Amino acid sequence: MSRLELLTPEGLRIDGRRANELRRITAKTSVFSKADGSAYIEQGNTKCLAAVYGPREGRFRQQMQSDLALLNVEFNVAPFSTSERKKRTKNDKRSLEMATFIKQTFEPVILRRQLPRSQIDIYLQIFQHDGGVLQCCINAATMALIDAGIPMIDYVCACSAGCIDKVPVLDLNNVEESSDTPELTVAVLPRTGKVNLVEMESRLHIEKLQSVTELASQGCMQVHKVLDSVIRENTEYLRDRMNA
Amino acid sequence: MPDLVYYDRAERSFFRKTRSNAIVKLVREQYLRGDIPCMSEQCPATPPCQRLQDNTNNSPKHEGLLSLHADHYVIPDMSIVMRYLEILEQEELTGIILSQTIITSLQQHDKMRTYRKLRQIISDTRRNSVVFYNEVFADTRVPRLAGETTSERDWRALCRMADWYGQHLGKPIVLLSEVHTTPTQRMDQQQENSTVSVRTMKQYIDQYWGDHALLQNLAQVLAEAVLEDDLERIRVSSGGKKLEPAVSGYTEYKPMEELEAGIKSSRYFSGTLRCRSGTRDTAYVNGGQKLEKDILIISSENINRAVHGDMVVVELLSENNWMTASSTIAYGGTTEDEYEETRLTRNVNLTHPTGRVIGILNRNWRSYVATIQEDTPSNGLFHLAIPLDPVIPKIRIRHHDVKLIQNQRIVVRIDSWPTSSQYPNGHYVRSLGPIHQLDTEVSAILVEHGISVSQASQGFSEASLKEMPEDSTSHPWKPEPNEVARRKDLRSLTVFSIDPPNCQDIDDALSVRDLDNGRMELGVHIADVSYFVKENLLTDLEARARGTTVYLADRRFDMLPSVLSERVCSLRGDVDRYAVSVLWTLDSKTFQVLDTWFGRTLIRSSCEMEYEQAQQLLDGASVATNLSVSLSQKLKPNVEKLATVLRAMRQQRLAKGALELESSSEVKFKIGENHNVTDIIPKDGLEIHGLVAEAMIMANSYVGKRIYDGFKDAAILRRHPPPNAGQFEMLVKAAESKGYRVDFSSNRALALSLERIVKNSADDPEIPRLMKTMATVAMNEAGYISSGHYAVDQYFHYGLALEFYTHFTSPIRRYADVVAHRQLLMCVQDDVAISDRQNKGTSMTEDSKVNDICDHLNLKSRESKFAQRDSTELFQSLYVLQHTTEGSPLIESGVIAEIRSNGFYVFIPRLGLKGPVFLIDRHGQPAVPLSLQSGNSDHDEEYLPNCTIDVSIPTNISVQTATLPHPIQFNLFDHVRVSLKLRKSHAHRHMVYMTLVDLEHTQITSVPMSKDTLMKTVMESSNNSHNNNEYHGDNIEGGDNSFLSSATAMSKQEIETRRQLKKNKKDQGSMYDFLEQFRKMSIAACSYNNTKNTD
């Protein structure tokens, strides 16, 4: 592949965004009737479906805790999600790690003490992969949890940011990700601004860390605006239905 | 946080073949925006649409907007960009709108070089050209229709964009294209706004530039030129069949995918092709880490149409084809890049892998100066041009009337090189003038080294001169009162400058004074260029493009307008001048730096001293020549105090391991009437030169540290990377031949070794001088860096032994210093610098920008150095020409500086000239002049018959003949007398070469010996005097035998040591002459005596 210019001197990225712009987010809740809560989100061309079952009686007796709800996250990438078909098993290390990240992100947010001896299952499925999978999953899971009516202290909004030619850029897509751009994913609680997750697997100069993190958390706030409006719309719709 | 400003989202999907030959569909998002600015000063929207962007994006804004005054704007299409790039590059053309369509198309087709060139046009704000992102702009986006080819769609996109511009600005828009003649039917069928017109390049030039001969000519030759792309197309259209048979073993290049796969799998190697001077059929490519050797590419079939400087892909040949690099002096070449030269010849005895070029990643063709081959028939359309640079192949150019350009230096460019052609195809650009005229040759030097036309003509645009302060005799420039108030006023301080005689651009001045309680203050005051040349002013951009003032032997090409460089900035005597000062508070006893102050000041230099005068004061004269008594008295104590401080500083730095290196061939030319070079004088170093330099080094290093503290990731520093062991092999061997050991493990060790050589060879000052030159050449080049691009441990300046170094002290003639000034002043919170930064923004603190500037400046300073060297050579040859025509040969004494397999280089200290002496002629026959035997200089054109030549690189070459009793030895650093000759050439500059006249035998014996070996030698020689006589005329073997017979009581063990010794001798080759052999023998005997005693 030829060396693409990821960020032009005029400040435009390959897909026409500027450095501090998110991709388009469209989201929808209650897409399944069988699940307790579900959500579908598209962040650009990354598409993710989340289904939440629970709280329900624990299936794994041994892990069950008497005072807390158990959180179980399964993450799966569809073989057709990338341009080259590639099958990943369920126990793929990468998928398991991703699931652990998400689990750890949500454990402190869900009021688990209110639901002792129960279990909450979150199933995440990526349909189309165009960068920013982790953030997309977290956003989808938040929506699905809210849809399921599980008590949480706040939304969890996630967003990634990277650094191209020393310029911090928001919300990397697949092209940008795959050309060795350092990528940092941040998940925050928008009301308090507390950070729930910071994840980065590449090298980034320490001097740039602050500006990149700041940009990512600003992105989270923007994500929150979108998610919140979707949830509100949906709730209003439900309310109208109830009143009708 | 900005709101979402894109209007819509689209998708772009395309198919691509992967490496495993699977075809996959890729989908890319495309956000369509509404905020793409038109980037024109004429924008009718309020506020202008580029404002919109400035608010959302706080990056420094693009300066070169489309001009309000232009009568039209130009939109080139792909066919124009590919074929007429050279015309677009001409500075006259402004108002070019480059579409995103073209940019993406270039990137997709791997035309990165074209893209970079276009980017250069855009980034040059004087060109008033912009990029317009039509593909992401909602109003100009054109989706591809079903069944439409990409080029059709691209053309529609360009038409749409032109329409939009026409409507938006109401200005005539010219769409340039070679393939399309009419815009496609528009969406709205109205034709009343005919602002858009389609032209071919020729029509366009005829219409708008009818009276511009150069453009006319270029358009014509470019239209005829056969480009690489055309070849590609011809090949594809003919279905793989070759139209014409390939000549001389050239083969087609392999497809790009295969090359890239091969490079990744280390099957092929890629690198920049370098040719050795004069030998176009031997090239080499750096083998990289895996081979750790250069790959040689021998014969033009294997070089396969690559030209010096191209990025090539090389396939290795089988191992039985590997060979050693030749180390011959090229016949008829000029001394090329010394660094490259030594890199290759350094490890001559190694076997190098050989290879063959199988593909080109990137052509690196530039403009070449060439001359039409002599005695070409004047009819015919195609002619061969011989480039001035001997590493470039001859170029086939097309010209309708060759008589016009015969016997002239012309500028040509290469267009393509098909396999069917022996030589590359090129085209004629312009003529520089008749050959061998001084002005022509100087402009040839400038073109060859990429020095821009504007600098060569010394011109500055009117607009840029308007920015300059006024300084005329009627209105002399005076400091402004509020600036005076703001600056630290040092006018009462005694400040003086020390420069060469008649120096116009004085950038530095010095001061020193005592403070109370045992402290003193040392000051370095530098012209405040950055106050006058604000960032992004036209003058600034021009100076940045020029990079440095170029000094040639007889002329100078300034970086800044003369009103600054010679008047307002120059720190002249007895006038108030702005300066940026570094003031150190020192302890007056230990000379430790206690405090450093940086900032803007106002000074008044009391005297423009010359080096000579300062040295006289330093040497104790009470009054210096041409200096008034009172001034001398005033300055003398200052100069002396300064000298004490700086000597101490120098010692401190030398103790840390700084090297004292010098370039041996710095000479000055005395030029008389009509460009007559009357004399050549080597530049001699006075102590005061070193002291002034020391002050500058000190200022530079403190500023370097300060700006690094201020801008950790974007400070402009100068680093000198430490050398690696292989680079010193030549020097070590050379030193060994003279009995010295060179330790290069650290800069301190090297400095000590060199110092020892200086001390021990006081009788022959040329040896240390040449050694130092060798050391300099062996080392890496120093260069500017932006600190963000390198790790902290790589900032080190090896040669000066300083952790931080930058260039700060010559802002009038180097742009790097201007950058350092700006950074420093921002660091120290200077009011003016801060307010400038707030008002206009600055890119001097952005790593990527600073790095770009650094790369550019490194290139410029290297080119300017080479230009300077070339001009020195030009004048040396002129000198030889003018001094040999009188009938008497020009005979000079010199030193053998380098041994090669067919001769050696002789360095003539008086002229600063290094030239080849051939002992083997170009047919491989030995050609040793008879004069060596007869001692008669007239015989230097006749040769000794039947001689054999034995070379051991890099220290010795010996000539053996039947008529001589013993071989003639030429050792490194031997003194010889040579006759200077000029090889006249039509296509190249005249080249100085030498023929040997005589060996100066007296110098050979100056072999250094330690005191006790000397004593032993003397003792032994008195003992064995009868043997010694035998040794003299004999060879080693004979000497050994007779010695054996004389020392009868020798034990077996001692015979063994003797053998060992003999073996060592053989290992080292025949690098000792007879006397030395004899000396070894006597030492051996001595040690034998000693061992016997201890027994």
Tab-separated table of N, CA, C and O in Angstrom, chain B residues 17 25 127 150 179 210 265 297 332 338 347 404 415 418 429 451 582 611 614 681 717 770 913 953 973 1014 1075 1094:
chain	number	residue	atom	x	y	z
B	17	LYS	N	-6.256	-5.903	-4.714
B	17	LYS	CA	-5.673	-7.235	-4.658
B	17	LYS	C	-4.703	-7.290	-3.481
B	17	LYS	O	-3.856	-6.409	-3.339
B	25	LYS	N	-12.818	-6.264	-1.094
B	25	LYS	CA	-13.504	-4.999	-1.262
B	25	LYS	C	-13.202	-4.138	-0.051
B	25	LYS	O	-13.345	-4.580	1.086
B	127	ARG	N	4.040	31.861	-4.146
B	127	ARG	CA	3.381	31.381	-5.345
B	127	ARG	C	1.867	31.572	-5.294
B	127	ARG	O	1.183	31.350	-6.279
B	150	THR	N	-12.473	6.066	-14.034
B	150	THR	CA	-12.030	7.016	-13.008
B	150	THR	C	-11.568	8.316	-13.626
B	150	THR	O	-11.816	9.378	-13.080
B	179	VAL	N	-5.887	16.271	-22.406
B	179	VAL	CA	-6.714	15.224	-23.001
B	179	VAL	C	-8.148	15.678	-23.249
B	179	VAL	O	-8.797	15.216	-24.169
B	210	GLY	N	2.619	34.927	-23.597
B	210	GLY	CA	3.086	34.970	-24.971
B	210	GLY	C	4.492	35.509	-25.121
B	210	GLY	O	5.229	35.114	-26.024
B	265	SER	N	11.069	-9.389	2.205
B	265	SER	CA	11.604	-10.701	2.524
B	265	SER	C	13.127	-10.730	2.432
B	265	SER	O	13.727	-11.790	2.421
B	297	ILE	N	27.680	-2.393	-8.080
B	297	ILE	CA	26.939	-2.674	-9.300
B	297	ILE	C	27.846	-2.283	-10.443
B	297	ILE	O	28.196	-1.107	-10.603
B	332	GLY	N	39.998	11.619	-15.543
B	332	GLY	CA	39.078	12.594	-16.114
B	332	GLY	C	37.928	12.960	-15.205
B	332	GLY	O	37.042	13.687	-15.579
B	338	GLU	N	33.742	13.774	-1.001
B	338	GLU	CA	34.827	13.070	-0.328
B	338	GLU	C	34.327	12.032	0.661
B	338	GLU	O	34.926	10.987	0.849
B	347	ASN	N	37.448	0.250	2.924
B	347	ASN	CA	37.709	-1.170	3.126
B	347	ASN	C	37.851	-1.850	1.779
B	347	ASN	O	37.047	-2.649	1.374
B	404	LEU	N	22.814	26.641	-32.173
B	404	LEU	CA	22.539	27.677	-31.170
B	404	LEU	C	23.090	27.297	-29.798
B	404	LEU	O	23.410	28.166	-28.999
B	415	ASP	N	13.879	12.999	-19.004
B	415	ASP	CA	12.457	12.668	-18.987
B	415	ASP	C	12.229	11.188	-18.791
B	415	ASP	O	11.345	10.777	-18.051
B	418	PRO	N	14.002	4.573	-21.781
B	418	PRO	CA	13.455	3.292	-22.212
B	418	PRO	C	14.564	2.265	-22.419
B	418	PRO	O	15.728	2.620	-22.590
B	429	VAL	N	16.505	22.960	-21.385
B	429	VAL	CA	15.741	23.955	-20.627
B	429	VAL	C	16.199	25.364	-20.962
B	429	VAL	O	15.414	26.179	-21.424
B	451	ILE	N	21.181	26.078	-6.180
B	451	ILE	CA	21.032	27.394	-5.566
B	451	ILE	C	20.073	28.198	-6.438
B	451	ILE	O	20.258	28.303	-7.652
B	582	VAL	N	24.511	37.509	24.936
B	582	VAL	CA	24.686	36.497	25.967
B	582	VAL	C	25.739	37.058	26.914
B	582	VAL	O	26.839	37.390	26.475
B	611	TYR	N	41.351	40.892	12.380
B	611	TYR	CA	42.067	39.851	13.112
B	611	TYR	C	43.522	40.236	13.336
B	611	TYR	O	44.064	40.086	14.422
B	614	ALA	N	43.945	42.793	16.103
B	614	ALA	CA	43.736	42.231	17.429
B	614	ALA	C	44.927	41.385	17.835
B	614	ALA	O	45.374	41.422	18.981
B	681	ILE	N	46.637	32.140	-1.690
B	681	ILE	CA	47.265	32.196	-0.366
B	681	ILE	C	46.504	31.266	0.564
B	681	ILE	O	45.287	31.377	0.689
B	717	LEU	N	18.928	22.187	17.269
B	717	LEU	CA	20.263	21.910	17.803
B	717	LEU	C	21.154	21.472	16.658
B	717	LEU	O	20.685	21.143	15.577
B	770	LEU	N	47.541	16.883	7.327
B	770	LEU	CA	46.868	15.899	6.492
B	770	LEU	C	46.131	14.877	7.336
B	770	LEU	O	45.041	14.436	6.983
B	913	LEU	N	45.665	22.618	-2.858
B	913	LEU	CA	45.153	21.859	-3.994
B	913	LEU	C	45.522	20.396	-3.841
B	913	LEU	O	46.636	20.061	-3.462
B	953	ILE	N	47.756	-0.608	-0.523
B	953	ILE	CA	46.908	0.482	-0.059
B	953	ILE	C	46.776	0.356	1.442
B	953	ILE	O	46.660	-0.755	1.934
B	973	PHE	N	52.578	10.498	2.836
B	973	PHE	CA	53.192	11.675	3.465
B	973	PHE	C	54.604	11.953	2.973
B	973	PHE	O	55.295	12.773	3.526
B	1014	LEU	N	66.182	4.920	19.992
B	1014	LEU	CA	67.148	5.683	19.225
B	1014	LEU	C	68.566	5.378	19.729
B	1014	LEU	O	69.485	5.096	18.963
B	1075	LEU	N	65.591	2.214	5.030
B	1075	LEU	CA	66.161	2.639	6.308
B	1075	LEU	C	65.362	2.067	7.456
B	1075	LEU	O	65.912	1.661	8.476
B	1094	THR	N	70.139	-10.556	30.187
B	1094	THR	CA	69.285	-10.984	31.308
B	1094	THR	C	69.459	-12.475	31.586
B	1094	THR	O	69.314	-12.894	32.721
